[in-house]
Amino acid sequence: MTQPLTPAGAVWPPLLVDSWTDTRETLHMMTQIVGKVQMACTPLVNQWWNVAFELSARGIRTNTMSAEGRAFDAEFDFVAEELVLRTSDGLRAAVALRPRPIAEFYAEFRSALVHMEIYVDIQAAPNEVENPIPFAEDTTHRAYDADAVRTFWQQLVQADRVLNLWRAGFAGKGSPVQIWWGGLDMACTLFSGREAPPHPGGAPHCPKWVNLEAYNRQCASGGFWPGGSGEGVFYAYCYPQPDGYSDRPAGPDGAHWDKSLGEFVLPYEVVTQSQDPDATVLHFLQSTYEAAADLANWDRRLFDVNPARLDPEIKAANRNRI
């Protein structure tokens, strides 16, 4: 019998999309506020890698940012239910994560920055959403179910782990596993090294130049989005899309091409109901990557590697040393 890839302690928690819609939209606005500060306080890195968040052992966090020669960061601590701000000269501030209008959260966040002598200007309205409301005027988004947010975070814990394992099998240019505040999704993107044609754009309330930077190189991407229907989806797409891509098999049963999204999708509930969730997600990610790479003639001889290639040597070197 094949050994399962999924660790014995891994928990893939269920969370119906419809059960936390209001909270998810409020959390989305919170992440956009913090994300725009990170965008303003970090230099542009190819494909906007500087603006995305990463998973932490308490929630999700920014990169290290800079203001007037000082370093600072921010972390959504979903355990303590607070947004924590820290500076390199020892200052700390916290903004509570609780039910209240985004306008109030935004005002307290700005006050916390001023208290820490961090002064930054941002475009204070959301992107990539329909009918955006300026943060200072947003009294619509006010729900915050802490249990639902923690469950979502635990979904990200599992998705991050498997996406990193998939990323480890690629020796070319690949992004870190990142949480994008534009769509509140987690993704990893692999690149062929070739230029791509100008992206046409299309995301709501998002300037075309954003996608021109994001997709200026040929790529294949996989990720997790807590939206749509059911319990959310793992997704995969490539740009530019080669002929025949949408007709290729997407791996495990239940995965399919979603014409409305223009992406392959694997419902989260299909993953959790499988005997080996890790293997199911990896099958999906690898199958869709191979479809993109083969049809676009990527040099997979250079790119594809075995993530466990040094395991015997590493285990031997570390034996009895812990």
Short mmCIF file of C-alpha atoms in Angstrom, two decimals:
data_model
loop_
_atom_site.label_atom_id
_atom_site.label_comp_id
_atom_site.label_asym_id
_atom_site.label_seq_id
_atom_site.Cartn_x
_atom_site.Cartn_y
_atom_site.Cartn_z
CA MET A 1 0.00 0.00 0.00
CA THR A 2 1.28 3.47 -0.90
CA GLN A 3 2.12 5.62 2.10
CA PRO A 4 -0.27 8.63 2.33
CA LEU A 5 1.29 12.02 1.70
CA THR A 6 -1.01 13.73 4.22
CA PRO A 7 0.60 13.90 7.71
CA ALA A 8 -1.37 12.18 10.46
CA GLY A 9 -1.90 15.46 12.31
CA ALA A 10 -3.12 17.49 9.32
CA VAL A 11 -6.66 18.84 9.73
CA TRP A 12 -8.51 20.16 6.67
CA PRO A 13 -11.43 22.00 8.32
CA PRO A 14 -14.75 22.57 6.50
CA LEU A 15 -16.11 26.10 6.10
CA LEU A 16 -19.11 26.78 3.90
CA VAL A 17 -18.60 29.87 1.76
CA ASP A 18 -22.13 31.10 2.45
CA SER A 19 -21.69 30.75 6.22
CA TRP A 20 -19.17 33.59 6.57
CA THR A 21 -19.71 35.86 3.57
CA ASP A 22 -20.14 39.07 5.59
CA THR A 23 -17.10 38.31 7.75
CA ARG A 24 -14.99 37.36 4.73
CA GLU A 25 -15.81 40.63 2.98
CA THR A 26 -14.92 42.60 6.11
CA LEU A 27 -11.64 40.71 6.52
CA HIS A 28 -10.95 41.36 2.84
CA MET A 29 -11.25 45.11 3.39
CA MET A 30 -8.97 44.93 6.44
CA THR A 31 -6.28 43.14 4.42
CA GLN A 32 -6.59 45.67 1.60
CA ILE A 33 -5.96 48.53 4.03
CA VAL A 34 -2.80 46.92 5.41
CA GLY A 35 -1.75 45.66 1.99
CA LYS A 36 -1.81 49.16 0.52
CA VAL A 37 0.55 50.34 3.26
CA GLN A 38 2.91 47.49 2.39
CA MET A 39 2.68 48.47 -1.28
CA ALA A 40 3.70 52.03 -0.39
CA CYS A 41 6.51 51.05 1.99
CA THR A 42 8.35 48.39 -0.05
CA PRO A 43 10.15 48.61 -3.41
CA LEU A 44 8.48 46.97 -6.38
CA VAL A 45 9.58 43.36 -6.83
CA ASN A 46 8.80 41.53 -10.08
CA GLN A 47 5.14 40.56 -10.48
CA TRP A 48 4.22 42.54 -7.32
CA TRP A 49 5.76 39.99 -4.95
CA ASN A 50 6.46 42.82 -2.51
CA VAL A 51 2.78 43.54 -1.84
CA ALA A 52 1.54 40.05 -0.89
CA PHE A 53 1.27 38.59 2.60
CA GLU A 54 2.56 35.28 3.95
CA LEU A 55 1.20 32.72 6.38
CA SER A 56 2.37 32.88 9.99
CA ALA A 57 1.96 30.65 13.03
CA ARG A 58 -0.60 33.14 14.39
CA GLY A 59 -2.38 34.25 11.20
CA ILE A 60 -1.04 36.18 8.22
CA ARG A 61 1.68 38.83 8.12
CA THR A 62 3.26 41.44 5.90
CA ASN A 63 6.82 41.55 4.69
CA THR A 64 9.22 43.78 6.57
CA MET A 65 8.50 47.36 5.48
CA SER A 66 10.54 50.55 5.74
CA ALA A 67 9.65 54.09 6.83
CA GLU A 68 12.27 56.83 7.27
CA GLY A 69 15.05 54.32 7.85
CA ARG A 70 13.10 52.21 10.36
CA ALA A 71 11.75 48.73 9.77
CA PHE A 72 8.21 47.74 10.69
CA ASP A 73 5.73 44.99 10.03
CA ALA A 74 2.12 44.03 10.67
CA GLU A 75 0.53 40.72 11.54
CA PHE A 76 -3.11 39.68 11.65
CA ASP A 77 -2.99 37.59 14.82
CA PHE A 78 -6.12 35.46 14.57
CA VAL A 79 -5.38 33.76 17.90
CA ALA A 80 -5.30 36.96 19.96
CA GLU A 81 -7.83 38.62 17.59
CA GLU A 82 -5.76 41.71 16.90
CA LEU A 83 -3.70 43.35 14.17
CA VAL A 84 -0.23 43.83 15.64
CA LEU A 85 2.18 46.54 14.44
CA ARG A 86 5.87 46.40 15.40
CA THR A 87 8.87 48.64 14.67
CA SER A 88 12.61 47.99 14.71
CA ASP A 89 13.05 50.50 17.56
CA GLY A 90 10.78 48.55 19.90
CA LEU A 91 7.38 50.20 19.45
CA ARG A 92 4.24 48.08 19.36
CA ALA A 93 0.59 48.83 18.71
CA ALA A 94 -2.48 46.64 18.31
CA VAL A 95 -5.83 47.14 16.62
CA ALA A 96 -8.63 44.83 17.73
CA LEU A 97 -10.20 42.45 15.22
CA ARG A 98 -13.86 42.58 16.18
CA PRO A 99 -17.29 43.42 14.72
CA ARG A 100 -17.37 47.12 13.74
CA PRO A 101 -17.49 49.22 10.58
CA ILE A 102 -14.42 49.26 8.37
CA ALA A 103 -14.40 53.05 8.68
CA GLU A 104 -13.76 52.68 12.42
CA PHE A 105 -11.09 50.00 11.92
CA TYR A 106 -9.38 52.19 9.31
CA ALA A 107 -9.37 55.23 11.60
CA GLU A 108 -7.85 53.26 14.49
CA PHE A 109 -5.25 51.69 12.20
CA ARG A 110 -4.20 55.10 10.88
CA SER A 111 -3.99 56.43 14.45
CA ALA A 112 -1.77 53.48 15.40
CA LEU A 113 0.59 54.27 12.54
CA VAL A 114 0.78 57.94 13.55
CA HIS A 115 1.42 56.93 17.18
CA MET A 116 4.40 54.90 15.91
CA GLU A 117 5.53 57.88 13.78
CA ILE A 118 4.85 56.04 10.52
CA TYR A 119 3.41 58.41 7.95
CA VAL A 120 2.26 56.95 4.64
CA ASP A 121 -0.25 57.92 1.98
CA ILE A 122 -2.34 55.24 0.26
CA GLN A 123 -5.18 55.14 -2.24
CA ALA A 124 -7.79 54.65 0.47
CA ALA A 125 -10.33 52.59 -1.46
CA PRO A 126 -10.37 48.87 -2.34
CA ASN A 127 -9.39 47.29 -5.65
CA GLU A 128 -10.59 44.17 -7.47
CA VAL A 129 -14.10 44.38 -5.98
CA GLU A 130 -17.41 45.54 -7.40
CA ASN A 131 -18.83 48.79 -6.02
CA PRO A 132 -15.81 49.82 -3.94
CA ILE A 133 -16.45 52.01 -0.91
CA PRO A 134 -13.68 54.34 0.36
CA PHE A 135 -12.37 52.92 3.63
CA ALA A 136 -13.12 56.06 5.63
CA GLU A 137 -16.77 55.91 4.50
CA ASP A 138 -17.35 52.17 4.73
CA THR A 139 -20.05 51.43 7.30
CA THR A 140 -21.35 48.48 5.24
CA HIS A 141 -18.64 45.96 6.09
CA ARG A 142 -18.80 45.44 9.84
CA ALA A 143 -19.16 41.67 10.55
CA TYR A 144 -16.37 39.71 12.22
CA ASP A 145 -16.85 36.09 13.27
CA ALA A 146 -13.53 35.21 14.93
CA ASP A 147 -14.20 31.45 14.80
CA ALA A 148 -14.85 31.55 11.05
CA VAL A 149 -11.69 33.57 10.46
CA ARG A 150 -9.62 31.10 12.47
CA THR A 151 -11.10 28.23 10.47
CA PHE A 152 -10.19 30.00 7.23
CA TRP A 153 -6.68 30.50 8.57
CA GLN A 154 -6.42 26.77 9.31
CA GLN A 155 -7.48 26.08 5.71
CA LEU A 156 -4.59 28.32 4.65
CA VAL A 157 -2.23 26.40 6.95
CA GLN A 158 -2.92 23.22 4.96
CA ALA A 159 -3.00 24.93 1.56
CA ASP A 160 0.31 26.69 2.28
CA ARG A 161 1.98 23.42 3.23
CA VAL A 162 0.93 21.62 0.04
CA LEU A 163 1.59 24.58 -2.26
CA ASN A 164 5.12 24.80 -0.83
CA LEU A 165 5.66 21.11 -1.51
CA TRP A 166 4.51 21.64 -5.12
CA ARG A 167 6.79 24.68 -5.43
CA ALA A 168 9.72 22.60 -4.17
CA GLY A 169 9.49 20.37 -7.26
CA PHE A 170 10.28 23.27 -9.59
CA ALA A 171 13.85 24.48 -10.15
CA GLY A 172 13.04 27.57 -12.22
CA LYS A 173 11.80 30.97 -11.17
CA GLY A 174 8.82 30.54 -8.87
CA SER A 175 7.08 32.87 -6.46
CA PRO A 176 6.85 32.21 -2.75
CA VAL A 177 3.47 30.95 -1.58
CA GLN A 178 1.67 34.25 -1.10
CA ILE A 179 -1.65 35.61 0.16
CA TRP A 180 -2.98 38.25 -2.22
CA TRP A 181 -5.15 40.92 -0.64
CA GLY A 182 -6.65 41.87 -3.99
CA GLY A 183 -8.68 38.67 -4.12
CA LEU A 184 -8.03 37.24 -0.63
CA ASP A 185 -6.54 34.09 -2.16
CA MET A 186 -3.34 32.12 -1.65
CA ALA A 187 -1.22 31.29 -4.69
CA CYS A 188 2.13 30.17 -6.05
CA THR A 189 3.25 30.94 -9.60
CA LEU A 190 5.88 29.21 -11.75
CA PHE A 191 7.61 30.91 -14.70
CA SER A 192 9.11 29.61 -17.94
CA GLY A 193 11.56 32.50 -18.27
CA ARG A 194 9.97 33.79 -21.46
CA GLU A 195 8.22 37.10 -22.03
CA ALA A 196 4.44 37.14 -22.29
CA PRO A 197 2.19 39.34 -24.44
CA PRO A 198 0.62 42.38 -22.72
CA HIS A 199 -2.17 41.27 -20.40
CA PRO A 200 -5.59 42.73 -21.31
CA GLY A 201 -6.55 43.40 -17.68
CA GLY A 202 -10.15 43.03 -16.60
CA ALA A 203 -10.19 42.93 -12.79
CA PRO A 204 -12.78 45.41 -11.45
CA HIS A 205 -11.41 48.75 -10.22
CA CYS A 206 -7.84 47.72 -10.94
CA PRO A 207 -5.65 49.74 -13.33
CA LYS A 208 -4.43 47.91 -16.43
CA TRP A 209 -0.79 48.55 -15.50
CA VAL A 210 -1.20 46.29 -12.46
CA ASN A 211 -1.80 43.23 -14.64
CA LEU A 212 0.82 44.33 -17.16
CA GLU A 213 3.40 43.95 -14.38
CA ALA A 214 1.83 40.83 -12.87
CA TYR A 215 1.74 38.88 -16.14
CA ASN A 216 4.75 40.15 -18.10
CA ARG A 217 6.31 36.66 -18.07
CA GLN A 218 4.87 33.32 -19.22
CA CYS A 219 3.54 31.55 -16.14
CA ALA A 220 1.48 28.76 -14.59
CA SER A 221 -0.25 29.41 -11.28
CA GLY A 222 -2.04 27.38 -8.64
CA GLY A 223 -3.80 28.46 -5.48
CA PHE A 224 -6.73 28.40 -3.08
CA TRP A 225 -9.67 30.83 -3.05
CA PRO A 226 -12.27 30.81 -0.21
CA GLY A 227 -15.04 32.01 -2.53
CA GLY A 228 -17.36 30.80 -5.26
CA SER A 229 -19.61 28.05 -3.92
CA GLY A 230 -19.41 25.11 -1.57
CA GLU A 231 -16.30 25.45 0.60
CA GLY A 232 -14.10 27.32 -1.86
CA VAL A 233 -11.78 25.96 -4.55
CA PHE A 234 -8.23 25.19 -5.44
CA TYR A 235 -7.58 26.73 -8.85
CA ALA A 236 -5.02 26.63 -11.64
CA TYR A 237 -4.46 28.73 -14.75
CA CYS A 238 -1.68 29.83 -17.08
CA TYR A 239 -0.84 32.94 -19.07
CA PRO A 240 -0.77 33.10 -22.01
CA GLN A 241 -3.11 30.16 -22.42
CA PRO A 242 -1.93 27.76 -25.15
CA ASP A 243 -4.37 26.08 -27.53
CA GLY A 244 -5.87 22.94 -26.01
CA TYR A 245 -5.11 23.85 -22.41
CA SER A 246 -8.73 23.83 -21.20
CA ASP A 247 -9.26 20.39 -22.78
CA ARG A 248 -6.48 18.70 -20.82
CA PRO A 249 -7.29 16.45 -17.83
CA ALA A 250 -7.14 18.29 -14.51
CA GLY A 251 -5.99 15.35 -12.38
CA PRO A 252 -8.26 13.97 -9.65
CA ASP A 253 -11.95 13.17 -9.97
CA GLY A 254 -14.01 16.29 -9.32
CA ALA A 255 -11.48 18.69 -10.87
CA HIS A 256 -12.65 20.40 -14.03
CA TRP A 257 -12.38 23.43 -16.28
CA ASP A 258 -14.63 26.28 -15.13
CA LYS A 259 -15.59 28.25 -18.22
CA SER A 260 -16.93 31.22 -16.27
CA LEU A 261 -13.67 31.63 -14.34
CA GLY A 262 -11.40 30.61 -17.21
CA GLU A 263 -9.51 28.32 -14.82
CA PHE A 264 -9.28 24.73 -13.69
CA VAL A 265 -10.92 24.23 -10.29
CA LEU A 266 -10.85 21.54 -7.62
CA PRO A 267 -13.59 22.03 -4.98
CA TYR A 268 -12.23 22.15 -1.43
CA GLU A 269 -14.82 19.62 -0.29
CA VAL A 270 -13.52 17.11 -2.85
CA VAL A 271 -10.12 17.48 -1.21
CA THR A 272 -11.38 17.00 2.35
CA GLN A 273 -13.45 13.97 1.41
CA SER A 274 -10.56 12.20 -0.32
CA GLN A 275 -8.51 9.55 1.47
CA ASP A 276 -5.30 11.55 0.98
CA PRO A 277 -6.00 15.32 0.72
CA ASP A 278 -2.35 16.28 0.15
CA ALA A 279 -2.01 13.83 -2.75
CA THR A 280 -5.28 15.03 -4.26
CA VAL A 281 -4.21 18.69 -4.29
CA LEU A 282 -0.73 17.85 -5.58
CA HIS A 283 -2.22 15.74 -8.38
CA PHE A 284 -4.34 18.71 -9.42
CA LEU A 285 -1.50 21.24 -9.27
CA GLN A 286 0.98 19.03 -11.08
CA SER A 287 -1.47 17.92 -13.81
CA THR A 288 -2.46 21.48 -14.66
CA TYR A 289 1.17 22.68 -14.56
CA GLU A 290 2.20 19.86 -16.91
CA ALA A 291 -0.63 20.77 -19.30
CA ALA A 292 0.58 24.37 -19.46
CA ALA A 293 4.28 23.51 -19.66
CA ASP A 294 3.94 20.77 -22.28
CA LEU A 295 1.61 22.72 -24.57
CA ALA A 296 3.82 25.83 -24.37
CA ASN A 297 7.08 23.85 -24.75
CA TRP A 298 8.69 24.72 -21.43
CA ASP A 299 12.06 23.03 -20.89
CA ARG A 300 10.88 20.66 -18.17
CA ARG A 301 14.22 18.86 -18.25
CA LEU A 302 15.67 21.90 -16.47
CA PHE A 303 12.67 22.74 -14.32
CA ASP A 304 11.32 19.49 -12.82
CA VAL A 305 13.20 18.23 -9.75
CA ASN A 306 12.55 15.76 -6.92
CA PRO A 307 11.82 17.69 -3.69
CA ALA A 308 13.08 14.72 -1.66
CA ARG A 309 16.34 14.34 -3.59
CA LEU A 310 18.55 14.92 -0.52
CA ASP A 311 16.37 13.30 2.14
CA PRO A 312 18.63 10.28 2.82
CA GLU A 313 21.71 12.49 3.17
CA ILE A 314 19.92 15.03 5.36
CA LYS A 315 18.49 12.35 7.63
CA ALA A 316 21.88 10.68 7.96
CA ALA A 317 23.60 13.98 8.77
CA ASN A 318 21.02 14.92 11.41
CA ARG A 319 20.56 11.49 13.00
CA ASN A 320 20.71 11.65 16.80
CA ARG A 321 21.57 15.37 16.79
CA ILE A 322 18.27 16.73 18.13
#
